[in-house]
JSON list of C-alpha atoms in Angstrom, two decimals:
[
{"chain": "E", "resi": 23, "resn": "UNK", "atom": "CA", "xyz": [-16.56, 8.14, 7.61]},
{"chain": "E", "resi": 24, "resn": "UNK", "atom": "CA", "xyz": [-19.23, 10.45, 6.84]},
{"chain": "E", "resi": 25, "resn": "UNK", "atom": "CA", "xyz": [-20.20, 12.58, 9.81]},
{"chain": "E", "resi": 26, "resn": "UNK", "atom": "CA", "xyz": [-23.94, 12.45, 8.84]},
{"chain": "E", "resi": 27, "resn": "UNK", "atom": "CA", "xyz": [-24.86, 8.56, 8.04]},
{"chain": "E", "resi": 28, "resn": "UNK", "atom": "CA", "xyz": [-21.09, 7.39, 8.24]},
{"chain": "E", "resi": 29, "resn": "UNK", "atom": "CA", "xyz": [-19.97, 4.70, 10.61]},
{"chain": "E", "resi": 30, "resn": "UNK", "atom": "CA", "xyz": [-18.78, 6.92, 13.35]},
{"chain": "E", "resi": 31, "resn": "UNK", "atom": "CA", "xyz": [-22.14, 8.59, 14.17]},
{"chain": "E", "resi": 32, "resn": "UNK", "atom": "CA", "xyz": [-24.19, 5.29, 16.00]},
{"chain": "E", "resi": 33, "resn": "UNK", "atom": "CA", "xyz": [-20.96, 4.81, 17.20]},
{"chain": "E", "resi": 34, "resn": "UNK", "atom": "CA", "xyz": [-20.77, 8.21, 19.19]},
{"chain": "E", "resi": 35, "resn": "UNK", "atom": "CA", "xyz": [-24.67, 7.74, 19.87]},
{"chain": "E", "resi": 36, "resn": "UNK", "atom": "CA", "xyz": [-23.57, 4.15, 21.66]},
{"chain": "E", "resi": 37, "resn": "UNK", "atom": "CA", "xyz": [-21.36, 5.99, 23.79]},
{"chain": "E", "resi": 38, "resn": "UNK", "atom": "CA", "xyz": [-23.87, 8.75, 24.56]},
{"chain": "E", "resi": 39, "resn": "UNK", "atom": "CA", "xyz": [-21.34, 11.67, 22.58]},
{"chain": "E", "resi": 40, "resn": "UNK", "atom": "CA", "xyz": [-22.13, 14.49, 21.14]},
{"chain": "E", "resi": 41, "resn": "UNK", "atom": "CA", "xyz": [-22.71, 13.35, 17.00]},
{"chain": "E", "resi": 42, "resn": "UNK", "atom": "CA", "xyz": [-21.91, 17.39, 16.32]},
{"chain": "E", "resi": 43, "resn": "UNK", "atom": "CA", "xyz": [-18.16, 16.99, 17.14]},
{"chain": "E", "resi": 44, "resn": "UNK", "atom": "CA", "xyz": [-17.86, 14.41, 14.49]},
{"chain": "E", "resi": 45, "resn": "UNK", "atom": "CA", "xyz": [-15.09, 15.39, 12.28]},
{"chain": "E", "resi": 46, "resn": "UNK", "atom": "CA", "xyz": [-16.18, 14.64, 8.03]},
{"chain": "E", "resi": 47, "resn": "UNK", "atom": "CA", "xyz": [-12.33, 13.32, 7.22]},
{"chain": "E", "resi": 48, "resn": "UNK", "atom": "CA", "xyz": [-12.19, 12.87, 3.72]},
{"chain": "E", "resi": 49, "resn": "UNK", "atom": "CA", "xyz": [-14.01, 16.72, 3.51]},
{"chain": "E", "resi": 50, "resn": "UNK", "atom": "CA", "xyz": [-11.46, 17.93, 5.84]},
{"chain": "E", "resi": 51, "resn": "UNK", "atom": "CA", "xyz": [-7.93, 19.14, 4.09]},
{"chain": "E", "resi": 52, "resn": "UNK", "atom": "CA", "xyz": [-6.24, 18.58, 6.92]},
{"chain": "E", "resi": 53, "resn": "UNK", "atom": "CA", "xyz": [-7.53, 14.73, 7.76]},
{"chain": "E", "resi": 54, "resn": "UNK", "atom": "CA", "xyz": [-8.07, 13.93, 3.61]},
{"chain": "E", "resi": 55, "resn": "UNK", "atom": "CA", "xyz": [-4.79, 12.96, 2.99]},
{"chain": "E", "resi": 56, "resn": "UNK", "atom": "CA", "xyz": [-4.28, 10.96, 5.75]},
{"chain": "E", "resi": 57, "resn": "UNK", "atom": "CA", "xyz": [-7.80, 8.97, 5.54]},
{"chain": "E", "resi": 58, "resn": "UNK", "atom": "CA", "xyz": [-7.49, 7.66, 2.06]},
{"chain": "E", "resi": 59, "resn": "UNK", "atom": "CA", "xyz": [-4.18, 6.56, 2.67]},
{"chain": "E", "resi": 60, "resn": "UNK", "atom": "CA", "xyz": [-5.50, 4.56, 5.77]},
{"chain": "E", "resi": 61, "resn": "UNK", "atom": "CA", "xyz": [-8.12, 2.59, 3.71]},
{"chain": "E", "resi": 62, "resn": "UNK", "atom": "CA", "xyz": [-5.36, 1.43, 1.94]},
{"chain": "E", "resi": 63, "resn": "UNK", "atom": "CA", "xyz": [-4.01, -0.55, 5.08]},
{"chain": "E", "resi": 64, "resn": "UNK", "atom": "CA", "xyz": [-7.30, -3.09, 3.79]},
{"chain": "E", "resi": 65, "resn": "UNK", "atom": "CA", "xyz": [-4.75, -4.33, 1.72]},
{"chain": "E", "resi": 66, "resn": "UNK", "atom": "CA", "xyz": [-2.12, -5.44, 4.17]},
{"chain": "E", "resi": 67, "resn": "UNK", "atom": "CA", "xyz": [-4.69, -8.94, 4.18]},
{"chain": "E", "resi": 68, "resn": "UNK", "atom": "CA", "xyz": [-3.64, -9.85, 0.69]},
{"chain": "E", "resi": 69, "resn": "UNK", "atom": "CA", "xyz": [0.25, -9.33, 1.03]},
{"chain": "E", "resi": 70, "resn": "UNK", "atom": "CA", "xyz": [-0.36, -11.39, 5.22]},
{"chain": "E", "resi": 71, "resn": "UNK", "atom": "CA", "xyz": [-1.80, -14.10, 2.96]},
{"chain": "E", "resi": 72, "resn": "UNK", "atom": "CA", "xyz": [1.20, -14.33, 0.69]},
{"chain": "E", "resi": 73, "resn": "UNK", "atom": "CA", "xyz": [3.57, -14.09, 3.43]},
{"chain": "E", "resi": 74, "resn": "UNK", "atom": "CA", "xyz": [1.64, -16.85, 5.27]},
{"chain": "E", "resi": 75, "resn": "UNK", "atom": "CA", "xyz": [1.72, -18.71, 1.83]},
{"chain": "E", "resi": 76, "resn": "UNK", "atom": "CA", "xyz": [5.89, -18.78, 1.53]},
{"chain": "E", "resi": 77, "resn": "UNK", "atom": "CA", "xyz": [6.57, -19.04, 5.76]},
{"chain": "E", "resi": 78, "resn": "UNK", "atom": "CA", "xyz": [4.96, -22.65, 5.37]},
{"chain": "E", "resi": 79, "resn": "UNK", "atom": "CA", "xyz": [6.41, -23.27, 1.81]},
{"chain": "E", "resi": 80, "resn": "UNK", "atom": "CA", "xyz": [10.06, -23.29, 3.91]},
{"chain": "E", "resi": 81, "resn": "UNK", "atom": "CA", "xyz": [11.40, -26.36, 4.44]},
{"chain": "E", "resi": 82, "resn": "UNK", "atom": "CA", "xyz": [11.47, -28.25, 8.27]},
{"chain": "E", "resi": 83, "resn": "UNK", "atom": "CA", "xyz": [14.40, -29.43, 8.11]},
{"chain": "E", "resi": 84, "resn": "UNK", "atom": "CA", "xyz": [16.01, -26.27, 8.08]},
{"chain": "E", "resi": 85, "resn": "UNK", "atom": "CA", "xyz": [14.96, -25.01, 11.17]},
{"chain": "E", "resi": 86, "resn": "UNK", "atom": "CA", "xyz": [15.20, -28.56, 12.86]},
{"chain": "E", "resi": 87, "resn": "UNK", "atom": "CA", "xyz": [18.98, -27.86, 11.13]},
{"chain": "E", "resi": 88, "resn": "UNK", "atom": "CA", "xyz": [19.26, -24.79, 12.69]},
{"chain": "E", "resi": 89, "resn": "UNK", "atom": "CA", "xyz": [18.07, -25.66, 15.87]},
{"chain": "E", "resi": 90, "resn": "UNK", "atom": "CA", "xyz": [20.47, -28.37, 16.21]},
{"chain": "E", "resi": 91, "resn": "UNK", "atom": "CA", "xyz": [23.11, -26.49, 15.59]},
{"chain": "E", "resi": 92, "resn": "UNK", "atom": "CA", "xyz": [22.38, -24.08, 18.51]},
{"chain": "E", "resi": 93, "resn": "UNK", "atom": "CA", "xyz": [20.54, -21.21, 16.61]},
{"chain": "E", "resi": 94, "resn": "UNK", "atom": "CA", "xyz": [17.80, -19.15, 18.95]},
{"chain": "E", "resi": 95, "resn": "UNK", "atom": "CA", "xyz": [14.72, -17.87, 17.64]},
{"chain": "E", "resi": 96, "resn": "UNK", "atom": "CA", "xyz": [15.68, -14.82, 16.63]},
{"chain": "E", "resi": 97, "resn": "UNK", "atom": "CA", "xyz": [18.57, -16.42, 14.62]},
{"chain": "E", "resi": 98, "resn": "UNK", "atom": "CA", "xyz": [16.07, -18.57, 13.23]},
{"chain": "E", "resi": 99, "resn": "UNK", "atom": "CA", "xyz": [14.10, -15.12, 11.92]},
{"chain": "E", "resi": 100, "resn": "UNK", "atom": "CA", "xyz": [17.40, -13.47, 11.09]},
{"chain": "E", "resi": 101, "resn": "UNK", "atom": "CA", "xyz": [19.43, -15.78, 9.21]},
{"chain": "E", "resi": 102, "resn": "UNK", "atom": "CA", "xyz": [16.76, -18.34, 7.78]},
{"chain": "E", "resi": 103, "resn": "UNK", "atom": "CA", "xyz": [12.82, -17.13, 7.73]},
{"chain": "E", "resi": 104, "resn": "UNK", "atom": "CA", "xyz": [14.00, -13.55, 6.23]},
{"chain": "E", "resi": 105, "resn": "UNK", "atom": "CA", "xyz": [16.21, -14.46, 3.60]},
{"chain": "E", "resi": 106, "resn": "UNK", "atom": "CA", "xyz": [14.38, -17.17, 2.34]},
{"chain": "E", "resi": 107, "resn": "UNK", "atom": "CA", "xyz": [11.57, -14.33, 2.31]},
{"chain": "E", "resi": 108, "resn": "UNK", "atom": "CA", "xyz": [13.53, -12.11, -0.18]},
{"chain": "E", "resi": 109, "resn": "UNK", "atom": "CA", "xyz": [11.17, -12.87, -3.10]},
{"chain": "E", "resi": 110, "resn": "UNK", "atom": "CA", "xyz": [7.92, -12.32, -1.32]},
{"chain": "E", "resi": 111, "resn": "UNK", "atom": "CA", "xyz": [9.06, -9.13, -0.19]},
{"chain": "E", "resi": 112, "resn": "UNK", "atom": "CA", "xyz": [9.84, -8.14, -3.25]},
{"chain": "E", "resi": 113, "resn": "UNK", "atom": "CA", "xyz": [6.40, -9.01, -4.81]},
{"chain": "E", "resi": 114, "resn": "UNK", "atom": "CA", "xyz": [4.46, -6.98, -1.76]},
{"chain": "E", "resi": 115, "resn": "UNK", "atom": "CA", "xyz": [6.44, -4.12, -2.39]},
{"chain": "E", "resi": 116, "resn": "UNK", "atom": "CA", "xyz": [5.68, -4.52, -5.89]},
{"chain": "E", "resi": 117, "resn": "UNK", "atom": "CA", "xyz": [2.32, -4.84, -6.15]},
{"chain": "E", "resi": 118, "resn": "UNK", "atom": "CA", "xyz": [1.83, -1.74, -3.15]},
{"chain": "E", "resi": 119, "resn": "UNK", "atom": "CA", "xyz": [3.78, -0.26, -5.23]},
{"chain": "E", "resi": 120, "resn": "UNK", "atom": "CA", "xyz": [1.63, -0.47, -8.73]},
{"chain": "E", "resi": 121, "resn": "UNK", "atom": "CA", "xyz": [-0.86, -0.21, -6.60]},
{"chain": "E", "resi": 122, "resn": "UNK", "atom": "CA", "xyz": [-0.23, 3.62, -5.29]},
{"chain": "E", "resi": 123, "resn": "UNK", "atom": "CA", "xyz": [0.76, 4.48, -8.44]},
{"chain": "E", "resi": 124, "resn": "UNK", "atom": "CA", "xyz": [-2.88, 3.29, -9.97]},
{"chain": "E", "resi": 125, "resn": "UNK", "atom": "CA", "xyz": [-5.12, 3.82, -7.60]},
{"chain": "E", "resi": 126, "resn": "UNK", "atom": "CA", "xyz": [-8.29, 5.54, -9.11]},
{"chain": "E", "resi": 127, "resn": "UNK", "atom": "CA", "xyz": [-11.36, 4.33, -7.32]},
{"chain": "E", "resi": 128, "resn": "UNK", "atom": "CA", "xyz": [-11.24, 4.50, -3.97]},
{"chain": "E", "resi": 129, "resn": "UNK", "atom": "CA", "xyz": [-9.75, 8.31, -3.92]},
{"chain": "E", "resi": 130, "resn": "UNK", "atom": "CA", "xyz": [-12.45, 8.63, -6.83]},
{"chain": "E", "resi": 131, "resn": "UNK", "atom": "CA", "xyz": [-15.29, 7.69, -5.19]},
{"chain": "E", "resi": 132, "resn": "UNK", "atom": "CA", "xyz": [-14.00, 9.29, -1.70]},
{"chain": "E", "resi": 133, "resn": "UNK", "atom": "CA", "xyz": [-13.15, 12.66, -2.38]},
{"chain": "E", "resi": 134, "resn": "UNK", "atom": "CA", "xyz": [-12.65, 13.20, -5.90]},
{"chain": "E", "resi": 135, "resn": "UNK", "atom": "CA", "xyz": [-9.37, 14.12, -5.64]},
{"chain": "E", "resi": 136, "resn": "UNK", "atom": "CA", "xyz": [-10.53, 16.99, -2.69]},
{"chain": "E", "resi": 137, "resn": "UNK", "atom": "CA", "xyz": [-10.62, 18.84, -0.85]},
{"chain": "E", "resi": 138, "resn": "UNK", "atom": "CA", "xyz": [-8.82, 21.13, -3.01]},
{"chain": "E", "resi": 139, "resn": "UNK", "atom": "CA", "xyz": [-6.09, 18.85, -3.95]},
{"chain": "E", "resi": 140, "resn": "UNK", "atom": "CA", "xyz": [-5.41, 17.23, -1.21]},
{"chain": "E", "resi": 141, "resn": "UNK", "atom": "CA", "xyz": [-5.78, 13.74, -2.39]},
{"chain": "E", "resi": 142, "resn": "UNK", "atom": "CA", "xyz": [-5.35, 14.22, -5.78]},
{"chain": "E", "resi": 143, "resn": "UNK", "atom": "CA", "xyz": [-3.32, 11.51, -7.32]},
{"chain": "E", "resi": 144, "resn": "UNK", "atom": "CA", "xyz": [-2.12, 10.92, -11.07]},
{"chain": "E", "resi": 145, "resn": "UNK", "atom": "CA", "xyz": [-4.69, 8.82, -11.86]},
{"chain": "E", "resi": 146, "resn": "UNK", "atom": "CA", "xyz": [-7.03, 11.61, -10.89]},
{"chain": "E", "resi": 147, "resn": "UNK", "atom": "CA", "xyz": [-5.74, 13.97, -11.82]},
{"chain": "E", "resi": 148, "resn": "UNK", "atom": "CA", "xyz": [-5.63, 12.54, -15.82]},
{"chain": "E", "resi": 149, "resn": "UNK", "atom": "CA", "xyz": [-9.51, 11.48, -15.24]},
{"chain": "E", "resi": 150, "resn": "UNK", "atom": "CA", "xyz": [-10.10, 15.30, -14.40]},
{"chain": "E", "resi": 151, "resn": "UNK", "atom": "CA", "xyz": [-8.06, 16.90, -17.06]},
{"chain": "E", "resi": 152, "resn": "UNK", "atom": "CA", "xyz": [-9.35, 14.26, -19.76]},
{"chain": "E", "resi": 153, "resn": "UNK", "atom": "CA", "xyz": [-13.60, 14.67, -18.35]},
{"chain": "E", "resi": 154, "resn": "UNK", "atom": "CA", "xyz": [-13.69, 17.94, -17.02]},
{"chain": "E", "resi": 155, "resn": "UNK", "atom": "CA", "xyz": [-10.96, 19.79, -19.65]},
{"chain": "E", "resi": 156, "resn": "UNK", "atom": "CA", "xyz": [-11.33, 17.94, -22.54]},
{"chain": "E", "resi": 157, "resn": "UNK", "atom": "CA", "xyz": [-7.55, 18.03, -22.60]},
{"chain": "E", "resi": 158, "resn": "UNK", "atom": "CA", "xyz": [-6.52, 14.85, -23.99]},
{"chain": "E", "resi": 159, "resn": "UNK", "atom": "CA", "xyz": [-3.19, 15.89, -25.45]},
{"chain": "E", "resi": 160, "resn": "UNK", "atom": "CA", "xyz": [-2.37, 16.65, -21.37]},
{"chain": "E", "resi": 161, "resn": "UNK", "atom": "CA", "xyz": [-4.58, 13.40, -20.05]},
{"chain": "E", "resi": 162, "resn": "UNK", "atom": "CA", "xyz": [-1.78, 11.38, -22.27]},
{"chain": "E", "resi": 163, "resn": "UNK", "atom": "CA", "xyz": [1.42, 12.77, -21.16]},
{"chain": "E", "resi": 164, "resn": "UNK", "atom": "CA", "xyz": [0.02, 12.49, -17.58]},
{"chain": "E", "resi": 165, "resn": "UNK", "atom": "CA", "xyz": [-0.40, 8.68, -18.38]},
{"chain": "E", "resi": 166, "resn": "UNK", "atom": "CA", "xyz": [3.64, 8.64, -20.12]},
{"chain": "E", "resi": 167, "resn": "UNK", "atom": "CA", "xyz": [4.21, 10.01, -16.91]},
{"chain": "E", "resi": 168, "resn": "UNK", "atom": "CA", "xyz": [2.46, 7.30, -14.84]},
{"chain": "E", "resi": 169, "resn": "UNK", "atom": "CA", "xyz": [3.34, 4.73, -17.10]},
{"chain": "E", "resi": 170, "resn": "UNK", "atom": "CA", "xyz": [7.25, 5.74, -16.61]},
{"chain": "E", "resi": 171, "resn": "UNK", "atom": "CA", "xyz": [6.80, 6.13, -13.27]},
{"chain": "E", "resi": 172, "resn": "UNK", "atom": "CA", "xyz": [5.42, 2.59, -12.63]},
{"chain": "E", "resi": 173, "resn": "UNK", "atom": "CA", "xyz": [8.06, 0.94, -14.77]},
{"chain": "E", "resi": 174, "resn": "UNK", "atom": "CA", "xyz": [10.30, 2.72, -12.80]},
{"chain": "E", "resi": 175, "resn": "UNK", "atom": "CA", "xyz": [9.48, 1.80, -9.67]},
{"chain": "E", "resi": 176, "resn": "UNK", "atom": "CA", "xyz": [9.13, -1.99, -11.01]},
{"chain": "E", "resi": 177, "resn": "UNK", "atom": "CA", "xyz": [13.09, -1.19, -12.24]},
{"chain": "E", "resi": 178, "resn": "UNK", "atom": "CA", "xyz": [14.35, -0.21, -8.90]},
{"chain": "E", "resi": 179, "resn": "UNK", "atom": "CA", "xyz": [12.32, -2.63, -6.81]},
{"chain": "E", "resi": 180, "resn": "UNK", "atom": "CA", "xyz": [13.84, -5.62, -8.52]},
{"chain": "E", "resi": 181, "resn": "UNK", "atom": "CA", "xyz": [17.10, -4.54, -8.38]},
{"chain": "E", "resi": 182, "resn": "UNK", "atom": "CA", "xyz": [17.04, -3.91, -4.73]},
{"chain": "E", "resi": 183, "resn": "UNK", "atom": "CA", "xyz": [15.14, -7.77, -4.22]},
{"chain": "E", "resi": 184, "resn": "UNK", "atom": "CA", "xyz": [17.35, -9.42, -6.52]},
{"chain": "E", "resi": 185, "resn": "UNK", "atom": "CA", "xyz": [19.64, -11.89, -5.43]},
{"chain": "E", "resi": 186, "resn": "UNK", "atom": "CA", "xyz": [23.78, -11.44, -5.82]},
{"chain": "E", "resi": 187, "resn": "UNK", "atom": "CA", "xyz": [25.18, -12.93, -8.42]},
{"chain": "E", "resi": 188, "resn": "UNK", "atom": "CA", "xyz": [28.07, -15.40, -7.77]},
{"chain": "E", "resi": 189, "resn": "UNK", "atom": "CA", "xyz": [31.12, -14.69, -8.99]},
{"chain": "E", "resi": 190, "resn": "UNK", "atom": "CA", "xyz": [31.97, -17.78, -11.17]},
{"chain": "E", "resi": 191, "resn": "UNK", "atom": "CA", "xyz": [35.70, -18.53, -11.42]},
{"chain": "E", "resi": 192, "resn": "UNK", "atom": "CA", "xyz": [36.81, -19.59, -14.90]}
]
């Protein structure tokens, strides 16, 4: 992404463009925020893999069930595929979710948390106070606050992938 010996520059040169309208967005406020968070679609591999992984754990039989019975495609999506998918749902959108709330390196070696603080993150931002201030006693309740905040988010994710309980009559 750099303008000078990034990616984008042989590829303007290919097309015959001018290299000077190249636009440096992870130095640019305005296109920072928006280019770290698109490197971290690189991850949307991982969770198609486990998706992949539980679509051809599901049973045959259910479709050929299904099918049978009179049930279309999209009822085969709706009221089979997706449901049976509630669990690997709810481990993507947990580990994106630790994920965001950890993610150090790539903003690190990016922008550092720039321009300005435009992509400064938690993780960051206790790596800055805890190098650059020498603020530990801040550093730490930056990382209770992460630490809650990831627990938290753990909390509510399972509850809202969780399964209803049945009622059990005595």
């Amino acid at each position: 992404m750099n303008p000078t010996f990034g990616i984008l520059k042989p590829i303007y040169e290919v097309f015959g463009w001018d290299t000077r309208y190249i636009v440096n967005l992870f130095g640019n406020s305005k296109y920072a925020f928006w280019t770290v968070t698109a490197t971290w679609v690189f991850y949307s591999g991982f969770n198609m893999i486990i998706f992949l992984a539980q679509m051809g754990a599901i049973d045959k039989k259910i479709y050929e069930a299904a099918v049978v019975d009179g049930a279309t495609p999209w009822q085969l999506d709706r009221y089979i595929t997706i449901p049976l998918m509630k669990n690997v749902f709810g481990t993507c959108v947990t580990l994106a979710s630790i994920a965001m709330v950890s993610q150090f390196d790539i903003i690190y070696m990016t922008t550092k948390g720039g321009p300005g603080t435009s992509t400064l993150n938690l993780p960051t931002y206790l790596y800055k106070i805890m190098t650059l201030e020498n603020n530990y006693g801040k550093a730490n309740a930056v990382g209770v606050i992460q630490i809650a905040l990831g627990v938290s988010l753990v909390i509510l994710i399972r509850r809202l992938f969780r399964d209803k309980e049945e009622v059990k009559e005595g």
